[in-house]
CSV table of C-alpha atoms in Angstrom, one decimal:
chain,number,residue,atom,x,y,z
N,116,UNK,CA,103.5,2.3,-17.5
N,117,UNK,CA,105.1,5.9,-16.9
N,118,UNK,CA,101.6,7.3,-16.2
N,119,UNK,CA,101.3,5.0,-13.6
N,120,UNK,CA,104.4,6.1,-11.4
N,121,UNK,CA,102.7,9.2,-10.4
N,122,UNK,CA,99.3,7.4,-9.1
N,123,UNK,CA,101.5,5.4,-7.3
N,124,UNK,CA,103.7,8.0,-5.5
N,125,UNK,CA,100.8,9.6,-4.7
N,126,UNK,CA,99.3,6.6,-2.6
N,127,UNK,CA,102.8,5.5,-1.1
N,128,UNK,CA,102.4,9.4,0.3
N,129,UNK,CA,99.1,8.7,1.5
N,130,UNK,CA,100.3,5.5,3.4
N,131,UNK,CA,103.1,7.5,4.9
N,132,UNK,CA,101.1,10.1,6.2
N,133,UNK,CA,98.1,9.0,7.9
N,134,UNK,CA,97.0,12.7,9.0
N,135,UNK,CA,96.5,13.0,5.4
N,136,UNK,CA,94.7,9.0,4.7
N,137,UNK,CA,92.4,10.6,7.2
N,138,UNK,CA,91.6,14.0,5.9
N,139,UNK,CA,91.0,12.3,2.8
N,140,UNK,CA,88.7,9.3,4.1
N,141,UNK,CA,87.1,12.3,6.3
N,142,UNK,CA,86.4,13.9,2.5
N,143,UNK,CA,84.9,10.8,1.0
N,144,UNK,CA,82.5,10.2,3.6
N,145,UNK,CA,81.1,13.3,3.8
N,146,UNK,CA,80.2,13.2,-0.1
N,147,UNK,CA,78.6,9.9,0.0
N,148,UNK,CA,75.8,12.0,1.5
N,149,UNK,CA,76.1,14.3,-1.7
N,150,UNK,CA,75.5,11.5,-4.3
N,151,UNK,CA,75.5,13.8,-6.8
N,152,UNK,CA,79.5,15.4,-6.5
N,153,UNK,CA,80.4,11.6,-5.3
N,154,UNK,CA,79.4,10.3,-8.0
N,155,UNK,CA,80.8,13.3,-10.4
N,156,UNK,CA,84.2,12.9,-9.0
N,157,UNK,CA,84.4,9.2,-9.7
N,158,UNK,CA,86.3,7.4,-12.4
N,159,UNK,CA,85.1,7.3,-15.9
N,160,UNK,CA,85.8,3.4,-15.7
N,161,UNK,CA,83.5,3.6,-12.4
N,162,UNK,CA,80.9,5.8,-13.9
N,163,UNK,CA,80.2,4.0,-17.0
N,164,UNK,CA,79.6,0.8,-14.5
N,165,UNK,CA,76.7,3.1,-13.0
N,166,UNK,CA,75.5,3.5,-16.3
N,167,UNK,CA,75.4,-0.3,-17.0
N,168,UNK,CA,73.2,-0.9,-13.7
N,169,UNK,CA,71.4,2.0,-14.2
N,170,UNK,CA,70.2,0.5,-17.2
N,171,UNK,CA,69.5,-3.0,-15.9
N,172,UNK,CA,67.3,-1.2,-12.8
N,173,UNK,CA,65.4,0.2,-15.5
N,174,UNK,CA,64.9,-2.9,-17.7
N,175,UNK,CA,63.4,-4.4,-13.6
N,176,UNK,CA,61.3,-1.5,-13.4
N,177,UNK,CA,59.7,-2.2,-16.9
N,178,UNK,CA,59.0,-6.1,-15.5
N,179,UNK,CA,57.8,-4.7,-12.5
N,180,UNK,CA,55.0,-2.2,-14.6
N,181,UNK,CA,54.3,-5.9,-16.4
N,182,UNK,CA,54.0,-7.6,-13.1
N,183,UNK,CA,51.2,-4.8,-11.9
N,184,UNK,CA,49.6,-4.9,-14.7
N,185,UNK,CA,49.1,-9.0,-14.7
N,186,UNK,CA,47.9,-8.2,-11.0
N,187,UNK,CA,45.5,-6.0,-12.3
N,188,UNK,CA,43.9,-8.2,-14.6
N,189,UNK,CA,43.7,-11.1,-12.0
N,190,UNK,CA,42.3,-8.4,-10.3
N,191,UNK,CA,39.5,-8.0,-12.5
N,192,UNK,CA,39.2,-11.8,-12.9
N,193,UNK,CA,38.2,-12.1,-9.7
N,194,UNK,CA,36.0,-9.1,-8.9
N,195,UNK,CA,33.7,-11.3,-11.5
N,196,UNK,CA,33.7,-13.9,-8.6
N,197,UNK,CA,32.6,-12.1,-6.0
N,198,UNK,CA,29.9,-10.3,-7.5
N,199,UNK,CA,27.7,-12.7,-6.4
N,200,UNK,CA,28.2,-12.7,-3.4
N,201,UNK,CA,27.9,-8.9,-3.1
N,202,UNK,CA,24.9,-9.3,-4.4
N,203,UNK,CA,22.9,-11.1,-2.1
N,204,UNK,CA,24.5,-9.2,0.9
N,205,UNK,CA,23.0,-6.5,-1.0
N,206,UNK,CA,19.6,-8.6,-1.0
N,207,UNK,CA,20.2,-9.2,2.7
N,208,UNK,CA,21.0,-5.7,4.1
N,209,UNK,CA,17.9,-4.3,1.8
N,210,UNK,CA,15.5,-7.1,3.0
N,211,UNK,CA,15.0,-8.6,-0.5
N,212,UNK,CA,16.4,-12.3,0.8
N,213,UNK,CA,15.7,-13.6,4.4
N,214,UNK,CA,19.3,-15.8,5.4
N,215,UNK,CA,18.5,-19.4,6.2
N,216,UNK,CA,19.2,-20.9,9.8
N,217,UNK,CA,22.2,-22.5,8.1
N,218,UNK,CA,22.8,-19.0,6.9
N,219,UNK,CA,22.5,-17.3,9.9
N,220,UNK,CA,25.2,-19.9,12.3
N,221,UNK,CA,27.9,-18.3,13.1
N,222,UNK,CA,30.2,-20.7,15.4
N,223,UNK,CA,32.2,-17.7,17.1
N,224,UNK,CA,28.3,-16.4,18.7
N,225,UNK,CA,28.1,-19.5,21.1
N,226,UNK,CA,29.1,-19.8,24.2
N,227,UNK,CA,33.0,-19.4,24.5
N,228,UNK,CA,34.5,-20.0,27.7
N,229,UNK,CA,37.3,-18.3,27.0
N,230,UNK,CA,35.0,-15.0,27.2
N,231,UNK,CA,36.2,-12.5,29.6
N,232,UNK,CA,33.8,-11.9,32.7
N,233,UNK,CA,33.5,-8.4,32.0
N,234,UNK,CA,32.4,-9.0,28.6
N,235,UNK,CA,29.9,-11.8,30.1
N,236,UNK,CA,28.5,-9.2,32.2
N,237,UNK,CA,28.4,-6.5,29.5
N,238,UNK,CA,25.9,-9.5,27.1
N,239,UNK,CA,23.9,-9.8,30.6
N,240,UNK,CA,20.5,-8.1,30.7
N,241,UNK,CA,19.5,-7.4,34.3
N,242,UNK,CA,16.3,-9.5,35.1
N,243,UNK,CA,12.8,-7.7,34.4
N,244,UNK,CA,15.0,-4.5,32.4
N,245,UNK,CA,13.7,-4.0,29.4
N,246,UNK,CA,16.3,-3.9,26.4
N,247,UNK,CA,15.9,-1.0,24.3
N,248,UNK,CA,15.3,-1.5,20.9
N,249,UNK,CA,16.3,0.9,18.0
N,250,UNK,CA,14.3,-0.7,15.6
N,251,UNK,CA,11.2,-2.7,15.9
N,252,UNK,CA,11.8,-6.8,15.8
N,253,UNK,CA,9.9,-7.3,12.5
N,254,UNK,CA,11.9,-4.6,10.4
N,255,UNK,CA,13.2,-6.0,7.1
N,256,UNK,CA,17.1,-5.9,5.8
N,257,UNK,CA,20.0,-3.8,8.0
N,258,UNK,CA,18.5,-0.5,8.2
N,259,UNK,CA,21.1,2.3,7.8
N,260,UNK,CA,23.9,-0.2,7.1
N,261,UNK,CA,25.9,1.9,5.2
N,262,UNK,CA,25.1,5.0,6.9
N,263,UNK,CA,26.9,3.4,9.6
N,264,UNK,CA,29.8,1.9,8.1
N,265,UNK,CA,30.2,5.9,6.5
N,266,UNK,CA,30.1,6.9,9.9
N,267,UNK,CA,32.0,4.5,12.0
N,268,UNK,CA,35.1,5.3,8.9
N,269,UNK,CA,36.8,8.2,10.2
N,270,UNK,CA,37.8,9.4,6.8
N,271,UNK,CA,34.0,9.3,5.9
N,272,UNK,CA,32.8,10.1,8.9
N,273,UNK,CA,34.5,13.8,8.5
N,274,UNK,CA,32.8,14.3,5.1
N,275,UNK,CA,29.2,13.4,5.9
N,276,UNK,CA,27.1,16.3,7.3
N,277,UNK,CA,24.0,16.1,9.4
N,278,UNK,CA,21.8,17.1,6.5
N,279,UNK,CA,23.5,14.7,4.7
N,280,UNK,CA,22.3,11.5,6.5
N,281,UNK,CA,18.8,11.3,5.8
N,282,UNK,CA,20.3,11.4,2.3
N,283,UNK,CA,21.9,8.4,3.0
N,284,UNK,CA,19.7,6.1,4.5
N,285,UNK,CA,18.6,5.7,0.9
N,286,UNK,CA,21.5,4.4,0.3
N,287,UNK,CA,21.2,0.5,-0.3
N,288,UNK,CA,24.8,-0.5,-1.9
N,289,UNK,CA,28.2,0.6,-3.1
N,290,UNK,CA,29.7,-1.3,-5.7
N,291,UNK,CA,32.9,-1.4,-7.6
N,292,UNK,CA,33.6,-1.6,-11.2
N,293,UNK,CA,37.2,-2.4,-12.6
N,294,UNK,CA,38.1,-1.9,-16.1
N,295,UNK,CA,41.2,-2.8,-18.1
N,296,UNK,CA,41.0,-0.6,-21.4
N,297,UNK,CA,41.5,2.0,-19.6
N,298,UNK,CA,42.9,0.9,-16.3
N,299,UNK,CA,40.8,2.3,-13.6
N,300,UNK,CA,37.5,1.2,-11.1
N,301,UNK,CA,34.2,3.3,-11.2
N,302,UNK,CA,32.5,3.3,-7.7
N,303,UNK,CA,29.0,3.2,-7.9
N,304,UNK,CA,26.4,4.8,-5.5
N,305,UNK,CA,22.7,2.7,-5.1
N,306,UNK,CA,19.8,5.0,-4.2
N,307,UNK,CA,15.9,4.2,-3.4
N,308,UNK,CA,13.8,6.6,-4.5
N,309,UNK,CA,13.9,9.9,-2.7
N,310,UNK,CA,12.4,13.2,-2.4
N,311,UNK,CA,16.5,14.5,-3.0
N,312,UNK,CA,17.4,14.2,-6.1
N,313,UNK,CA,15.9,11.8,-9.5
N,314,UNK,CA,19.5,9.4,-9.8
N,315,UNK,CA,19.0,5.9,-8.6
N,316,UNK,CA,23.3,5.8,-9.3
N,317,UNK,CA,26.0,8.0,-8.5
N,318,UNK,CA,29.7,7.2,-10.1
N,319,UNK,CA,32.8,8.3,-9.3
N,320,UNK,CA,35.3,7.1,-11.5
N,321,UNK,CA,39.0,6.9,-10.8
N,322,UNK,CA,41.6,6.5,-13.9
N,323,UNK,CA,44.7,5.0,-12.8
N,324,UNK,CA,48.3,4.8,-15.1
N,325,UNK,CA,51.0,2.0,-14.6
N,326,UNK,CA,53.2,2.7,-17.7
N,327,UNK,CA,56.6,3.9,-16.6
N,328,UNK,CA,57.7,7.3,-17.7
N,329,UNK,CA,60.4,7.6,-19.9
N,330,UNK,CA,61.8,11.3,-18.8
N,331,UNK,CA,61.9,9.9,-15.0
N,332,UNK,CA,61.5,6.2,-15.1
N,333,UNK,CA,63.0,5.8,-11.5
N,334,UNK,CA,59.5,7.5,-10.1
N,335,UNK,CA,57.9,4.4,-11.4
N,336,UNK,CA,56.6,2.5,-7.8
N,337,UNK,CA,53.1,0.9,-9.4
N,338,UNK,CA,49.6,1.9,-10.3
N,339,UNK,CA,48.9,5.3,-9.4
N,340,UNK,CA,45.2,7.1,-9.6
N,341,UNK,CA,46.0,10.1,-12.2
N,342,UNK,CA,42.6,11.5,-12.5
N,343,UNK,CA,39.0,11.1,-10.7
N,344,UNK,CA,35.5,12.0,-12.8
N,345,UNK,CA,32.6,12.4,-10.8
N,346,UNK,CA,28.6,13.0,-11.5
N,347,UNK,CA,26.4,15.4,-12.6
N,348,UNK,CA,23.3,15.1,-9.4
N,349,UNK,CA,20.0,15.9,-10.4
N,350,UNK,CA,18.5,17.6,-7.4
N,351,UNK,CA,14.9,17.8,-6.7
N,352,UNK,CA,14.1,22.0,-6.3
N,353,UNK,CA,15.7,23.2,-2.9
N,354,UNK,CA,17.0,20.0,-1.9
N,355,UNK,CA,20.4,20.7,-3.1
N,356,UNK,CA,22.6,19.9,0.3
N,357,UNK,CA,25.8,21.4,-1.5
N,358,UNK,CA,24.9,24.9,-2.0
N,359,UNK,CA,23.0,27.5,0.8
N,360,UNK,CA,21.7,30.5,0.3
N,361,UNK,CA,23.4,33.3,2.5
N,362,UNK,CA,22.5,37.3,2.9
N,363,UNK,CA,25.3,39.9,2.7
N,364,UNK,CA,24.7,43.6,3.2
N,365,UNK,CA,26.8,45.9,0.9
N,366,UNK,CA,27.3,49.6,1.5
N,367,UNK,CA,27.1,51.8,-1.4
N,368,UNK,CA,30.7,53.9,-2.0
N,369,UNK,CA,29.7,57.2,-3.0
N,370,UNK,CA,26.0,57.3,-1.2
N,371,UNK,CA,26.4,55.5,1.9
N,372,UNK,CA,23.0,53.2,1.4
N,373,UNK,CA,22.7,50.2,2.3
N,374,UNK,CA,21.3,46.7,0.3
N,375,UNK,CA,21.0,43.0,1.2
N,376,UNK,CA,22.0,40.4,-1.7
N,377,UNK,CA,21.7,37.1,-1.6
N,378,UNK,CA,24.4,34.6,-2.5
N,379,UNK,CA,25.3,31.0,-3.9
N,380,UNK,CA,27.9,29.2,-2.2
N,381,UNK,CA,29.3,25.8,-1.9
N,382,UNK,CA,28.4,23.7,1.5
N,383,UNK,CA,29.9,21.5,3.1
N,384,UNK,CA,28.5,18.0,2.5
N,385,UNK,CA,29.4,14.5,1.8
N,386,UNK,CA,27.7,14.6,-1.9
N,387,UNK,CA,30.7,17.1,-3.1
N,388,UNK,CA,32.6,13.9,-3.2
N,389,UNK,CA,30.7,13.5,-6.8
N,390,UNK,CA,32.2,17.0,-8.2
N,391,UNK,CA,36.1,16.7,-7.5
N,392,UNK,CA,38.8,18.9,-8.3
N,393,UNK,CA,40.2,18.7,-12.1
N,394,UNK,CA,43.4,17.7,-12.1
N,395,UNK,CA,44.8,16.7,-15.6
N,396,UNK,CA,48.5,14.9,-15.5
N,397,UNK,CA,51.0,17.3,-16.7
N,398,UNK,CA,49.0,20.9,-15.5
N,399,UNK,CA,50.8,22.8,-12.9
N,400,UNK,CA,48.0,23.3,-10.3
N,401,UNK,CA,47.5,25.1,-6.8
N,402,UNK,CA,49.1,22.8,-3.7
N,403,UNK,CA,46.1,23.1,-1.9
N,404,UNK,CA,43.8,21.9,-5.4
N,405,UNK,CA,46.6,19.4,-5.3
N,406,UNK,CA,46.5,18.7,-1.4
N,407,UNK,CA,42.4,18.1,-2.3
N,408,UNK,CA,43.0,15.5,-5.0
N,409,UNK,CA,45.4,13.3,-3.3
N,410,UNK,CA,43.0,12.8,-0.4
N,411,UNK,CA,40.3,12.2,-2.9
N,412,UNK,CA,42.1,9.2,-4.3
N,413,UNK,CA,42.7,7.9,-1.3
N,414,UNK,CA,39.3,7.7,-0.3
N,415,UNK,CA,38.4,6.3,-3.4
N,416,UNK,CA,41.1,3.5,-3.2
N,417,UNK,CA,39.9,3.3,0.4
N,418,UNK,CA,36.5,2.3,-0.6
N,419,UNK,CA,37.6,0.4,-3.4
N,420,UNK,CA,39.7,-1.7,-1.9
N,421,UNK,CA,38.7,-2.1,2.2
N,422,UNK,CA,35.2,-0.8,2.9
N,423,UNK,CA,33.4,-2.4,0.0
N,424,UNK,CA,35.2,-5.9,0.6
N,425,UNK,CA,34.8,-6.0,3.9
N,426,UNK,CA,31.7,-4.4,4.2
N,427,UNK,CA,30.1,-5.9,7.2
N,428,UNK,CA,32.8,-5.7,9.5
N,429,UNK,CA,33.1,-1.8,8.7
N,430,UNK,CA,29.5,-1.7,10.2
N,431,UNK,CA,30.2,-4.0,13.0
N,432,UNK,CA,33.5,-2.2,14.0
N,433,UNK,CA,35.8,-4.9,13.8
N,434,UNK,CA,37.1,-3.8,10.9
N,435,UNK,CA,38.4,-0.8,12.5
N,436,UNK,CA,39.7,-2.6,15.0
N,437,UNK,CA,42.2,-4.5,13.0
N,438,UNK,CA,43.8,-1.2,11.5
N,439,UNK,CA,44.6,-0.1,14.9
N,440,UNK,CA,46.1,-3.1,15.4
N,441,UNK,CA,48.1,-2.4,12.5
N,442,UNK,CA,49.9,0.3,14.2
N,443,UNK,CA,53.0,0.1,16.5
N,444,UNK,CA,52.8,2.8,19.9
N,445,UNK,CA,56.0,4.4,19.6
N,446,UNK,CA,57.0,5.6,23.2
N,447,UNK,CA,58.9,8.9,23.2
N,448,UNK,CA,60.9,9.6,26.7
N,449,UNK,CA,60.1,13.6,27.7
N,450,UNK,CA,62.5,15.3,30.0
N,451,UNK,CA,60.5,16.8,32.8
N,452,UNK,CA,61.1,19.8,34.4
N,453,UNK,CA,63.9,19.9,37.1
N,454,UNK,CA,61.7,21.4,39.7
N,455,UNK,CA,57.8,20.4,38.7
N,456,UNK,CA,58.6,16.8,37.4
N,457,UNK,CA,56.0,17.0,34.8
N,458,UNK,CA,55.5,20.1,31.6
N,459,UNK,CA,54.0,23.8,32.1
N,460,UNK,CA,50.8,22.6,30.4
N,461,UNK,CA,50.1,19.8,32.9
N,462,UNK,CA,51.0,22.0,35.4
N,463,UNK,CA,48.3,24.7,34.9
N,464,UNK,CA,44.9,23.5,36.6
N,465,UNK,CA,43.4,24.7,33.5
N,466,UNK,CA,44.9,22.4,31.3
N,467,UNK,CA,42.8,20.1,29.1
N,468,UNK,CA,44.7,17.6,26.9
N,469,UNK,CA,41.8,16.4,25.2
N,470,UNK,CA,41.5,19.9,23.4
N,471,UNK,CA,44.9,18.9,21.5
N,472,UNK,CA,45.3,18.0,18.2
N,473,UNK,CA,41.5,17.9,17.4
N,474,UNK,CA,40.5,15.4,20.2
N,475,UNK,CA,36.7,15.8,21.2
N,476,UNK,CA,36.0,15.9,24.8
N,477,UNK,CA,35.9,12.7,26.2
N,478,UNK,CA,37.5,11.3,23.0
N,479,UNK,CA,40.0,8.7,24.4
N,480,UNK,CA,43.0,9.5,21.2
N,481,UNK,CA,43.5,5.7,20.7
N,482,UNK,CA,39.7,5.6,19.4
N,483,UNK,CA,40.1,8.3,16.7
N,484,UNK,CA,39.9,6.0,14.5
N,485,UNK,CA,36.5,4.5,15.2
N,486,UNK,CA,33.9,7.9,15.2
């Protein structure tokens, strides 16, 4: 009880002076910030509390890693399920399977009066106009279908080179594998023949980890992709779209002659998806290799998990259209100038806002999205 005296002068002072509550209070709050030295400077009684909760957030975190890994095997559950029906869109959009008239209804393509007139007019065809036709009535399948999807994505669209589409109009499929033992998907390339290179498959597989770490179990927020393994292509000679050849002259030191060499390097193309960076968990690497394999996996999970779904509405657009939708315009108030009302850039007759932030010319920003 004499121990206690003391703590209790001390906060009978406190009451009695309120500059000094203050000061204090003013302390306090400005360490909350600090977790760290708030949290040091608390009671033992208080800190072993921490410790208790700290230990039941890490028993939820463990029944959280069982919980994602349940999902996952639904997951693979019901990839089984739809593998059928992949498969005869892959029959449809490769010509193999002609849809039925049943097949082929779609209630939303009749007449809706609740159609704008401007889009009534746009479906019109002026009388005796002929209607250009990119391919001719009696072709077979969806030619180029995933050509465009690749190049409707914007994330996709940025990869694939001009030399690299009449690669892809071989391309008749893109399929998914996921697999439990170990936890990961494999996404598979389909190929016709072609005079490019002797695969009919390309693979890209992506190993993902939802165990929770025992040194930093707090990190823990899911499945994560930790690695990505690619393919080995087998090129047909000089078709090799990720390699050119280029000619550098080189100046002799001591003699002053000159010599041409020709040189190896890497180009840019949408087929060095299939040779990614290595990054094993654990390595200290480069931030830019790093930079490199996080967008990798998230083009990977982005294929895996919206384009190869939804394949069909990726090609038609509407797709896209939905992600926009997904994201709230923020408006941000800028002060204008006193004098010109508007900034120094708008000012100069010059100006050209379209060359900002990567915008093509006549690129409206909103549709960045959509290539």
């Amino acid at each position: 009880m004499g121990e206690e005296k003391p703590e209790a002068g001390v906060t009978d002072e406190m009451f009695r002076n309120p500059s000094l509550l203050a000061a204090l209070q003013s302390r306090l709050n400005s360490m909350v910030g600090q977790s760290s030295d708030y949290v040091q400077m608390l009671p033992e009684a208080i800190k072993r509390r921490i410790r208790a909760l700290k230990n039941l957030q890490l028993e939820a975190i463990k029944e959280e890693a069982k919980f994602f890994n349940e999902v996952h095997e639904l997951e693979v559950k019901y990839h089984q399920m739809y593998l059928p029906l992949y498969e005869k869109r892959q029959q449809i959009v490769n010509g193999v399977y002609e849809p039925s008239d049943a097949e082929t209804h779609w209630a939303l393509d009749e007449e809706n009066e609740d159609l704008s007139e401007e889009v009534k007019a746009k479906a019109k065809i002026a009388e005796g106009e002929k209607k250009e036709e990119i391919f001719p009535e009696d072709v077979k399948g969806i030619p180029e279908f995933w050509l465009t999807i690749f190049k409707n994505v914007d994330c996709l669209a940025s990869m694939v080179q001009e030399h690299d589409e009449p690669i892809l109009r071989h391309l008749t499929d893109v399929t998914v594998d996921l697999t439990s033992n170990p936890m990961g998907f494999t996404l598979k390339f389909h190929f016709s023949p072609n005079e490019y290179f002797t695969d009919s498959v390309l693979t890209k597989f992506y190993d993902m980890n939802c165990s929770v770490n025992e040194k930093d179990p707090f990190e823990f927020e899911g499945p994560e992709i930790t690695t990505c393994q690619g393919c080995t292509i087998n090129w047909k000679p000089g078709k090799n779209v990720t390699v050119k050849t280029i000619k550098k002259k080189q100046k002799h030191k001591s003699r002053g002659s000159m010599r041409t060499i020709t040189k190896t390097v890497t180009n840019d193309s949408f087929f060095n998806f299939f040779n990614p960076p290595t990054v094993r968990p654990g390595d200290e690497i480069d931030e830019d290799v790093q930079a490199l394999a996080t967008a990798d996996y998230e083009i990977g999970h982005y294929i895996r998990e919206r384009v190869v779904p939804r394949a069909v509405l990726y090609f038609t657009g509407e797709a896209l259209e939905e992600e926009e939708g997904e994201y709230d315009e923020e408006e941000e108030d800028i002060e204008s100038n006193e004098e010109g009302g508007g900034s120094d850039d708008e000012a100069d007759e010059d100006y050209d806002p379209t060359k900002e932030k990567g915008i093509k010319p006549g690129q409206n920003p909103a549709e960045c999205r959509q290539q």
